[in-house]
mmCIF file of C-alpha atoms in Angstrom:
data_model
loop_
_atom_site.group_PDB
_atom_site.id
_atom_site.type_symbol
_atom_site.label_atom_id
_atom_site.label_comp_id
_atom_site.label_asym_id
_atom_site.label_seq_id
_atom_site.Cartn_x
_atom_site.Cartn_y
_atom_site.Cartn_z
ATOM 1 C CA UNK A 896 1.064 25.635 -6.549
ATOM 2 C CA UNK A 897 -0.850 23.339 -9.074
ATOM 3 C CA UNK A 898 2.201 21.496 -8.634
ATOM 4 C CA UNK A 899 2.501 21.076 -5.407
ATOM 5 C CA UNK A 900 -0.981 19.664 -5.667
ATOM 6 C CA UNK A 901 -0.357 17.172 -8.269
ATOM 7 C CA UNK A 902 3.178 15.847 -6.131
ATOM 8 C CA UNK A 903 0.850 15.781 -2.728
ATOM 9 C CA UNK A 904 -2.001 13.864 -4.792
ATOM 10 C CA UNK A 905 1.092 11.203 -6.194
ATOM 11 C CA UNK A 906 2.686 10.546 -2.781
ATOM 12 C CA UNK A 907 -0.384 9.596 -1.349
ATOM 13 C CA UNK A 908 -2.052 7.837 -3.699
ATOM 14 C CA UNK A 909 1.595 6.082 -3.473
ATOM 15 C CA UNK A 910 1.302 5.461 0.518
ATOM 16 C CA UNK A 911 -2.306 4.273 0.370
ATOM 17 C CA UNK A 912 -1.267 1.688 -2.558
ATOM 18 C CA UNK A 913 1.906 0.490 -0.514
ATOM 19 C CA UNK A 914 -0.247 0.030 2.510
ATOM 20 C CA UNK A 915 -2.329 -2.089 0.584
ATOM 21 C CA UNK A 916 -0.152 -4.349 -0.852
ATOM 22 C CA UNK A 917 1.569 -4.673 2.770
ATOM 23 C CA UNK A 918 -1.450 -5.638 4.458
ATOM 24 C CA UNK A 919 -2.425 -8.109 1.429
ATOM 25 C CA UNK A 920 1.236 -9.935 1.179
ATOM 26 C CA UNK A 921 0.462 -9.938 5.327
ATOM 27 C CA UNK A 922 -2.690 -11.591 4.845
ATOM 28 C CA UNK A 923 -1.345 -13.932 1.984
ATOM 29 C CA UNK A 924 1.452 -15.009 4.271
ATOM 30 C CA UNK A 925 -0.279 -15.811 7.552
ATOM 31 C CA UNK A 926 -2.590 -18.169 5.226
ATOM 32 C CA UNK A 927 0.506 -20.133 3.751
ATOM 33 C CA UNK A 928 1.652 -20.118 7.487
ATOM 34 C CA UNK A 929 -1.324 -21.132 8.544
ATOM 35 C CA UNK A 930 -2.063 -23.727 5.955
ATOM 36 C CA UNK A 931 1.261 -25.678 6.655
#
């Protein structure tokens, strides 16, 4: 069960990071877009 915990724990930790870095390379890109 401690397991189960410790793979639930991973994969989101995972999902909040990779929303994160989507939302920042977003950002960073509507900037150079913008800045052209």
């Amino acid at each position: 069960q401690s397991l189960i915990l410790l793979y639930l724990s991973w994969y989101i930790r995972n999902l909040f990071y990779r929303l994160m870095t989507t939302s920042l390379s977003q950002q960073h890109y509507s900037v150079m877009v913008r800045g052209r």
